[in-house]
Amino acid sequence: MTESSAAFAQLELAIVEARGILQDLPEHDVVSRLHELKLRSFVLLCHAAFEEYLERVSLAVLSNSLKAFEKDGVVRDPLLAAGSFYKIVLANEINVRFAGDRLQDVLDVVFKRAISEHKKAVDENHGVKTKDQDVLFLPLGIRLFEFDRILSQSLNSFGELRGGMAHGFGMKTIAPKAGQEAKIHNMIRLILSFDNFLCERHVVKLDQ
């Protein structure tokens, strides 16, 4: 059975909770200002859930790769990619370590520093658009657009929709309940495929 991450389980729960807002809305009509506000709130909550998922799983890939390295000494690709992306210089770390230290201990310091830099980048991230996807996954050696351009473009479009919802109450139309739920269902399906890929590729349970 294909594994999914703890972050994905949290995403599913957040979406279920967000759907509660739509419980009493008609499927295909937006008949009042209250209905419109509930639909807008649903979009904002789903966007927050997607953003949190992407951030969580990005950090989980690195932290779980580090745990596996500390256990078996095998360097995983995300650790190498992060070290290179954040320009952590191995020679600098060797110079400040005792000569008797094992290479694995030195690498451990390098990888932890790279993860620390990535946490800073994640903390400063605000969104799910293409530029945000790159902030979260390029340091891991993953370009989401190349993995699944439909998912990447769907997240980008949803980020733009969220921006309109949050800052443009002059928007004239909003999709009714059925349209919003269909969109979210499709995005969850695409995200699950990406999540499965991350779990399988790194051969670790993404449990953080």
Short mmCIF file of N, CA and C in Angstrom, two decimals, residues 37-183:
data_model
loop_
_atom_site.label_atom_id
_atom_site.label_comp_id
_atom_site.label_asym_id
_atom_site.label_seq_id
_atom_site.Cartn_x
_atom_site.Cartn_y
_atom_site.Cartn_z
N LEU A 37 -20.05 35.25 1.43
CA LEU A 37 -19.02 35.36 2.47
C LEU A 37 -18.56 33.99 2.96
N LYS A 38 -19.49 33.05 3.05
CA LYS A 38 -19.11 31.69 3.46
C LYS A 38 -18.22 31.03 2.41
N LEU A 39 -18.53 31.24 1.15
CA LEU A 39 -17.71 30.67 0.08
C LEU A 39 -16.31 31.29 0.07
N ARG A 40 -16.25 32.60 0.30
CA ARG A 40 -14.95 33.26 0.39
C ARG A 40 -14.14 32.71 1.56
N SER A 41 -14.80 32.53 2.68
CA SER A 41 -14.12 32.00 3.86
C SER A 41 -13.61 30.59 3.61
N PHE A 42 -14.38 29.80 2.89
CA PHE A 42 -13.96 28.44 2.54
C PHE A 42 -12.68 28.47 1.71
N VAL A 43 -12.63 29.36 0.74
CA VAL A 43 -11.43 29.49 -0.09
C VAL A 43 -10.23 29.88 0.75
N LEU A 44 -10.40 30.84 1.65
CA LEU A 44 -9.29 31.29 2.49
C LEU A 44 -8.80 30.17 3.40
N LEU A 45 -9.72 29.41 3.97
CA LEU A 45 -9.34 28.30 4.86
C LEU A 45 -8.61 27.20 4.08
N CYS A 46 -9.10 26.89 2.90
CA CYS A 46 -8.45 25.85 2.09
C CYS A 46 -7.06 26.30 1.65
N HIS A 47 -6.94 27.57 1.30
CA HIS A 47 -5.62 28.09 0.92
C HIS A 47 -4.64 27.96 2.08
N ALA A 48 -5.09 28.32 3.28
CA ALA A 48 -4.22 28.21 4.46
C ALA A 48 -3.82 26.76 4.69
N ALA A 49 -4.75 25.83 4.46
CA ALA A 49 -4.46 24.40 4.65
C ALA A 49 -3.44 23.91 3.62
N PHE A 50 -3.59 24.33 2.37
CA PHE A 50 -2.63 23.94 1.33
C PHE A 50 -1.24 24.51 1.64
N GLU A 51 -1.21 25.76 2.04
CA GLU A 51 0.08 26.40 2.37
C GLU A 51 0.76 25.67 3.52
N GLU A 52 -0.01 25.37 4.56
CA GLU A 52 0.58 24.68 5.71
C GLU A 52 1.07 23.29 5.32
N TYR A 53 0.32 22.60 4.48
CA TYR A 53 0.76 21.27 4.04
C TYR A 53 2.09 21.35 3.31
N LEU A 54 2.18 22.23 2.33
CA LEU A 54 3.41 22.34 1.54
C LEU A 54 4.61 22.66 2.42
N GLU A 55 4.41 23.53 3.39
CA GLU A 55 5.50 23.89 4.30
C GLU A 55 5.87 22.71 5.19
N ARG A 56 4.88 22.03 5.73
CA ARG A 56 5.14 20.89 6.61
C ARG A 56 5.89 19.78 5.88
N VAL A 57 5.43 19.44 4.70
CA VAL A 57 6.02 18.30 4.00
C VAL A 57 7.42 18.65 3.50
N SER A 58 7.63 19.91 3.16
CA SER A 58 8.97 20.35 2.76
C SER A 58 9.97 20.16 3.89
N LEU A 59 9.59 20.59 5.08
CA LEU A 59 10.47 20.41 6.25
C LEU A 59 10.62 18.94 6.62
N ALA A 60 9.54 18.18 6.46
CA ALA A 60 9.57 16.76 6.82
C ALA A 60 10.53 15.97 5.94
N VAL A 61 10.60 16.31 4.66
CA VAL A 61 11.53 15.61 3.77
C VAL A 61 12.96 15.76 4.27
N LEU A 62 13.33 16.98 4.65
CA LEU A 62 14.69 17.21 5.13
C LEU A 62 14.94 16.59 6.50
N SER A 63 14.02 16.79 7.42
CA SER A 63 14.24 16.28 8.77
C SER A 63 14.27 14.75 8.80
N ASN A 64 13.43 14.12 8.00
CA ASN A 64 13.44 12.66 7.95
C ASN A 64 14.66 12.12 7.21
N SER A 65 15.12 12.86 6.21
CA SER A 65 16.35 12.47 5.51
C SER A 65 17.54 12.56 6.47
N LEU A 66 17.54 13.56 7.33
CA LEU A 66 18.61 13.70 8.32
C LEU A 66 18.57 12.56 9.33
N LYS A 67 17.37 12.21 9.80
CA LYS A 67 17.24 11.10 10.74
C LYS A 67 17.77 9.81 10.13
N ALA A 68 17.42 9.58 8.88
CA ALA A 68 17.88 8.36 8.20
C ALA A 68 19.39 8.37 8.05
N PHE A 69 19.97 9.53 7.72
CA PHE A 69 21.42 9.65 7.59
C PHE A 69 22.12 9.36 8.91
N GLU A 70 21.58 9.89 9.98
CA GLU A 70 22.19 9.68 11.30
C GLU A 70 22.10 8.21 11.73
N LYS A 71 21.12 7.51 11.17
CA LYS A 71 20.94 6.10 11.51
C LYS A 71 21.83 5.19 10.68
N ASP A 72 21.91 5.44 9.37
CA ASP A 72 22.63 4.49 8.50
C ASP A 72 23.82 5.08 7.75
N GLY A 73 24.02 6.40 7.88
CA GLY A 73 25.17 7.02 7.24
C GLY A 73 25.04 7.26 5.75
N VAL A 74 23.86 6.97 5.19
CA VAL A 74 23.63 7.16 3.76
C VAL A 74 23.08 8.57 3.52
N VAL A 75 23.76 9.32 2.67
CA VAL A 75 23.35 10.70 2.40
C VAL A 75 22.22 10.71 1.36
N ARG A 76 21.08 11.28 1.73
CA ARG A 76 19.95 11.37 0.80
C ARG A 76 20.06 12.63 -0.07
N ASP A 77 19.48 12.54 -1.25
CA ASP A 77 19.55 13.64 -2.22
C ASP A 77 19.08 14.99 -1.65
N PRO A 78 17.96 15.04 -0.90
CA PRO A 78 17.51 16.35 -0.40
C PRO A 78 18.54 17.04 0.48
N LEU A 79 19.31 16.28 1.25
CA LEU A 79 20.34 16.88 2.10
C LEU A 79 21.44 17.49 1.25
N LEU A 80 21.87 16.77 0.23
CA LEU A 80 22.89 17.30 -0.67
C LEU A 80 22.38 18.55 -1.39
N ALA A 81 21.14 18.48 -1.85
CA ALA A 81 20.56 19.61 -2.57
C ALA A 81 20.46 20.84 -1.68
N ALA A 82 20.01 20.64 -0.44
CA ALA A 82 19.86 21.77 0.48
C ALA A 82 21.21 22.37 0.84
N GLY A 83 22.20 21.52 1.07
CA GLY A 83 23.54 22.01 1.38
C GLY A 83 24.09 22.86 0.25
N SER A 84 23.85 22.42 -0.99
CA SER A 84 24.31 23.16 -2.16
C SER A 84 23.51 24.44 -2.36
N PHE A 85 22.19 24.34 -2.22
CA PHE A 85 21.32 25.49 -2.45
C PHE A 85 21.64 26.63 -1.49
N TYR A 86 21.84 26.29 -0.23
CA TYR A 86 22.11 27.32 0.78
C TYR A 86 23.60 27.60 0.93
N LYS A 87 24.41 27.00 0.04
CA LYS A 87 25.85 27.28 -0.03
C LYS A 87 26.54 27.04 1.31
N ILE A 88 26.22 25.90 1.92
CA ILE A 88 26.92 25.50 3.14
C ILE A 88 28.25 24.87 2.72
N VAL A 89 29.34 25.48 3.10
CA VAL A 89 30.67 25.06 2.63
C VAL A 89 31.26 24.03 3.58
N LEU A 90 31.49 22.83 3.06
CA LEU A 90 32.02 21.73 3.87
C LEU A 90 33.38 22.10 4.45
N ALA A 91 34.23 22.75 3.66
CA ALA A 91 35.58 23.08 4.14
C ALA A 91 35.52 23.97 5.37
N ASN A 92 34.57 24.89 5.41
CA ASN A 92 34.44 25.77 6.57
C ASN A 92 34.10 24.98 7.82
N GLU A 93 33.25 23.98 7.67
CA GLU A 93 32.86 23.16 8.81
C GLU A 93 34.03 22.31 9.28
N ILE A 94 34.81 21.79 8.35
CA ILE A 94 35.96 20.96 8.73
C ILE A 94 36.97 21.79 9.52
N ASN A 95 37.15 23.05 9.14
CA ASN A 95 38.13 23.90 9.80
C ASN A 95 37.78 24.17 11.26
N VAL A 96 36.50 24.13 11.59
CA VAL A 96 36.12 24.45 12.97
C VAL A 96 35.86 23.18 13.78
N ARG A 97 36.05 22.02 13.19
CA ARG A 97 35.85 20.76 13.89
C ARG A 97 37.19 20.17 14.31
N PHE A 98 37.16 19.35 15.32
CA PHE A 98 38.39 18.67 15.72
C PHE A 98 38.82 17.69 14.64
N ALA A 99 40.10 17.56 14.47
CA ALA A 99 40.63 16.71 13.40
C ALA A 99 40.21 15.26 13.55
N GLY A 100 39.91 14.83 14.77
CA GLY A 100 39.56 13.44 15.00
C GLY A 100 38.11 13.11 14.71
N ASP A 101 37.30 14.11 14.40
CA ASP A 101 35.89 13.86 14.14
C ASP A 101 35.70 13.04 12.87
N ARG A 102 34.71 12.19 12.89
CA ARG A 102 34.39 11.41 11.69
C ARG A 102 33.74 12.31 10.64
N LEU A 103 33.89 11.94 9.38
CA LEU A 103 33.27 12.71 8.30
C LEU A 103 31.76 12.77 8.49
N GLN A 104 31.17 11.68 8.97
CA GLN A 104 29.73 11.66 9.18
C GLN A 104 29.31 12.74 10.17
N ASP A 105 30.13 12.96 11.21
CA ASP A 105 29.80 13.99 12.19
C ASP A 105 29.86 15.38 11.57
N VAL A 106 30.86 15.59 10.72
CA VAL A 106 30.99 16.88 10.05
C VAL A 106 29.81 17.12 9.11
N LEU A 107 29.46 16.09 8.34
CA LEU A 107 28.32 16.20 7.43
C LEU A 107 27.03 16.47 8.19
N ASP A 108 26.91 15.87 9.36
CA ASP A 108 25.73 16.08 10.18
C ASP A 108 25.57 17.56 10.51
N VAL A 109 26.68 18.21 10.84
CA VAL A 109 26.65 19.64 11.14
C VAL A 109 26.25 20.44 9.89
N VAL A 110 26.81 20.07 8.76
CA VAL A 110 26.50 20.75 7.50
C VAL A 110 25.01 20.64 7.18
N PHE A 111 24.48 19.44 7.29
CA PHE A 111 23.07 19.23 6.95
C PHE A 111 22.14 19.95 7.93
N LYS A 112 22.51 19.96 9.19
CA LYS A 112 21.68 20.67 10.18
C LYS A 112 21.67 22.17 9.90
N ARG A 113 22.81 22.69 9.47
CA ARG A 113 22.85 24.11 9.13
C ARG A 113 21.98 24.40 7.91
N ALA A 114 22.01 23.51 6.92
CA ALA A 114 21.18 23.69 5.74
C ALA A 114 19.70 23.64 6.11
N ILE A 115 19.34 22.73 6.99
CA ILE A 115 17.95 22.63 7.43
C ILE A 115 17.53 23.88 8.18
N SER A 116 18.43 24.42 8.99
CA SER A 116 18.15 25.67 9.70
C SER A 116 17.87 26.81 8.73
N GLU A 117 18.65 26.88 7.66
CA GLU A 117 18.43 27.91 6.65
C GLU A 117 17.09 27.70 5.95
N HIS A 118 16.75 26.44 5.72
CA HIS A 118 15.47 26.16 5.04
C HIS A 118 14.29 26.52 5.94
N LYS A 119 14.42 26.29 7.23
CA LYS A 119 13.36 26.67 8.16
C LYS A 119 13.11 28.17 8.11
N LYS A 120 14.17 28.95 8.00
CA LYS A 120 14.02 30.40 7.88
C LYS A 120 13.24 30.76 6.62
N ALA A 121 13.58 30.09 5.53
CA ALA A 121 12.88 30.35 4.26
C ALA A 121 11.41 29.98 4.36
N VAL A 122 11.13 28.85 5.01
CA VAL A 122 9.74 28.41 5.18
C VAL A 122 8.97 29.40 6.05
N ASP A 123 9.59 29.88 7.11
CA ASP A 123 8.93 30.84 8.00
C ASP A 123 8.56 32.12 7.27
N GLU A 124 9.33 32.47 6.26
CA GLU A 124 9.09 33.71 5.52
C GLU A 124 8.15 33.49 4.33
N ASN A 125 7.77 32.25 4.08
CA ASN A 125 6.89 31.95 2.94
C ASN A 125 5.45 32.31 3.26
N HIS A 126 4.76 32.88 2.28
CA HIS A 126 3.35 33.22 2.45
C HIS A 126 2.62 32.98 1.13
N GLY A 127 2.23 31.74 0.88
CA GLY A 127 1.47 31.49 -0.33
C GLY A 127 1.74 30.13 -0.93
N VAL A 128 1.05 29.86 -2.04
CA VAL A 128 1.18 28.57 -2.73
C VAL A 128 1.44 28.76 -4.23
N LYS A 129 1.73 29.99 -4.64
CA LYS A 129 2.00 30.25 -6.05
C LYS A 129 3.32 29.62 -6.48
N THR A 130 3.62 29.73 -7.76
CA THR A 130 4.82 29.10 -8.31
C THR A 130 6.08 29.55 -7.57
N LYS A 131 6.19 30.84 -7.28
CA LYS A 131 7.37 31.34 -6.57
C LYS A 131 7.46 30.74 -5.17
N ASP A 132 6.33 30.52 -4.54
CA ASP A 132 6.31 29.92 -3.20
C ASP A 132 6.68 28.44 -3.28
N GLN A 133 6.18 27.77 -4.30
CA GLN A 133 6.55 26.36 -4.52
C GLN A 133 8.06 26.22 -4.67
N ASP A 134 8.66 27.15 -5.39
CA ASP A 134 10.11 27.10 -5.59
C ASP A 134 10.87 27.33 -4.29
N VAL A 135 10.37 28.24 -3.47
CA VAL A 135 11.00 28.49 -2.16
C VAL A 135 11.01 27.22 -1.32
N LEU A 136 9.91 26.48 -1.37
CA LEU A 136 9.75 25.31 -0.51
C LEU A 136 10.43 24.06 -1.03
N PHE A 137 10.51 23.90 -2.36
CA PHE A 137 10.96 22.61 -2.89
C PHE A 137 12.24 22.65 -3.73
N LEU A 138 12.58 23.78 -4.32
CA LEU A 138 13.85 23.83 -5.06
C LEU A 138 15.05 23.51 -4.17
N PRO A 139 15.08 23.97 -2.92
CA PRO A 139 16.22 23.62 -2.06
C PRO A 139 16.33 22.12 -1.81
N LEU A 140 15.25 21.37 -2.05
CA LEU A 140 15.27 19.92 -1.87
C LEU A 140 15.63 19.20 -3.18
N GLY A 141 15.85 19.98 -4.23
CA GLY A 141 16.13 19.39 -5.53
C GLY A 141 14.89 18.98 -6.28
N ILE A 142 13.74 19.56 -5.92
CA ILE A 142 12.46 19.21 -6.53
C ILE A 142 11.83 20.45 -7.14
N ARG A 143 11.50 20.38 -8.41
CA ARG A 143 10.75 21.46 -9.06
C ARG A 143 9.33 20.95 -9.28
N LEU A 144 8.41 21.47 -8.50
CA LEU A 144 7.04 20.96 -8.53
C LEU A 144 6.43 21.08 -9.92
N PHE A 145 6.75 22.15 -10.63
CA PHE A 145 6.19 22.34 -11.97
C PHE A 145 6.60 21.22 -12.91
N GLU A 146 7.83 20.73 -12.76
CA GLU A 146 8.30 19.64 -13.61
C GLU A 146 7.71 18.30 -13.18
N PHE A 147 7.45 18.14 -11.89
CA PHE A 147 6.84 16.89 -11.42
C PHE A 147 5.41 16.78 -11.91
N ASP A 148 4.62 17.85 -11.74
CA ASP A 148 3.22 17.84 -12.15
C ASP A 148 2.80 19.27 -12.43
N ARG A 149 2.85 19.66 -13.68
CA ARG A 149 2.55 21.05 -14.01
C ARG A 149 1.09 21.39 -13.75
N ILE A 150 0.20 20.39 -13.83
CA ILE A 150 -1.21 20.67 -13.55
C ILE A 150 -1.39 21.03 -12.08
N LEU A 151 -0.74 20.27 -11.19
CA LEU A 151 -0.80 20.59 -9.77
C LEU A 151 -0.19 21.96 -9.51
N SER A 152 0.97 22.20 -10.10
CA SER A 152 1.65 23.48 -9.89
C SER A 152 0.79 24.65 -10.37
N GLN A 153 0.20 24.51 -11.54
CA GLN A 153 -0.64 25.58 -12.07
C GLN A 153 -1.93 25.73 -11.28
N SER A 154 -2.48 24.61 -10.78
CA SER A 154 -3.70 24.66 -9.97
C SER A 154 -3.45 25.42 -8.67
N LEU A 155 -2.31 25.13 -8.04
CA LEU A 155 -1.95 25.84 -6.82
C LEU A 155 -1.72 27.32 -7.11
N ASN A 156 -1.07 27.61 -8.22
CA ASN A 156 -0.81 29.00 -8.59
C ASN A 156 -2.13 29.75 -8.80
N SER A 157 -3.06 29.13 -9.51
CA SER A 157 -4.36 29.75 -9.76
C SER A 157 -5.13 29.94 -8.46
N PHE A 158 -5.02 28.95 -7.57
CA PHE A 158 -5.73 29.05 -6.30
C PHE A 158 -5.13 30.17 -5.45
N GLY A 159 -3.81 30.33 -5.54
CA GLY A 159 -3.17 31.43 -4.83
C GLY A 159 -3.66 32.78 -5.33
N GLU A 160 -3.84 32.90 -6.64
CA GLU A 160 -4.35 34.14 -7.21
C GLU A 160 -5.81 34.36 -6.79
N LEU A 161 -6.59 33.28 -6.75
CA LEU A 161 -7.98 33.37 -6.31
C LEU A 161 -8.04 33.83 -4.87
N ARG A 162 -7.18 33.26 -4.03
CA ARG A 162 -7.13 33.64 -2.63
C ARG A 162 -6.79 35.12 -2.47
N GLY A 163 -5.86 35.60 -3.28
CA GLY A 163 -5.51 37.02 -3.23
C GLY A 163 -6.69 37.90 -3.56
N GLY A 164 -7.47 37.49 -4.55
CA GLY A 164 -8.66 38.24 -4.90
C GLY A 164 -9.70 38.22 -3.80
N MET A 165 -9.84 37.07 -3.16
CA MET A 165 -10.81 36.94 -2.07
C MET A 165 -10.42 37.81 -0.88
N ALA A 166 -9.13 37.81 -0.56
CA ALA A 166 -8.67 38.52 0.64
C ALA A 166 -8.63 40.02 0.44
N HIS A 167 -8.34 40.46 -0.79
CA HIS A 167 -8.09 41.88 -1.00
C HIS A 167 -9.07 42.54 -1.95
N GLY A 168 -10.00 41.77 -2.51
CA GLY A 168 -10.88 42.35 -3.51
C GLY A 168 -12.33 41.99 -3.30
N PHE A 169 -12.96 42.57 -2.29
CA PHE A 169 -14.36 42.26 -2.06
C PHE A 169 -15.26 42.85 -3.13
N GLY A 170 -14.64 43.52 -4.10
CA GLY A 170 -15.41 44.00 -5.23
C GLY A 170 -15.56 42.95 -6.32
N MET A 171 -15.00 41.77 -6.10
CA MET A 171 -15.15 40.70 -7.09
C MET A 171 -16.62 40.43 -7.34
N LYS A 172 -16.98 40.33 -8.61
CA LYS A 172 -18.39 40.24 -8.96
C LYS A 172 -18.96 38.84 -8.85
N THR A 173 -18.15 37.83 -9.08
CA THR A 173 -18.67 36.47 -9.08
C THR A 173 -17.80 35.55 -8.25
N ILE A 174 -18.42 34.50 -7.75
CA ILE A 174 -17.70 33.45 -7.05
C ILE A 174 -18.41 32.14 -7.36
N ALA A 175 -17.64 31.11 -7.60
CA ALA A 175 -18.24 29.81 -7.93
C ALA A 175 -19.06 29.31 -6.75
N PRO A 176 -20.20 28.67 -7.01
CA PRO A 176 -21.03 28.14 -5.94
C PRO A 176 -20.38 26.93 -5.26
N LYS A 177 -21.08 26.39 -4.30
CA LYS A 177 -20.56 25.29 -3.48
C LYS A 177 -20.05 24.12 -4.32
N ALA A 178 -20.84 23.67 -5.28
CA ALA A 178 -20.45 22.50 -6.07
C ALA A 178 -19.14 22.75 -6.81
N GLY A 179 -18.99 23.94 -7.37
CA GLY A 179 -17.77 24.27 -8.09
C GLY A 179 -16.55 24.34 -7.19
N GLN A 180 -16.74 24.95 -6.02
CA GLN A 180 -15.62 25.06 -5.08
C GLN A 180 -15.19 23.68 -4.58
N GLU A 181 -16.16 22.84 -4.24
CA GLU A 181 -15.81 21.51 -3.71
C GLU A 181 -15.15 20.64 -4.78
N ALA A 182 -15.60 20.76 -6.02
CA ALA A 182 -14.99 19.98 -7.10
C ALA A 182 -13.54 20.40 -7.30
N LYS A 183 -13.30 21.70 -7.23
CA LYS A 183 -11.93 22.21 -7.39
C LYS A 183 -11.02 21.69 -6.28
#
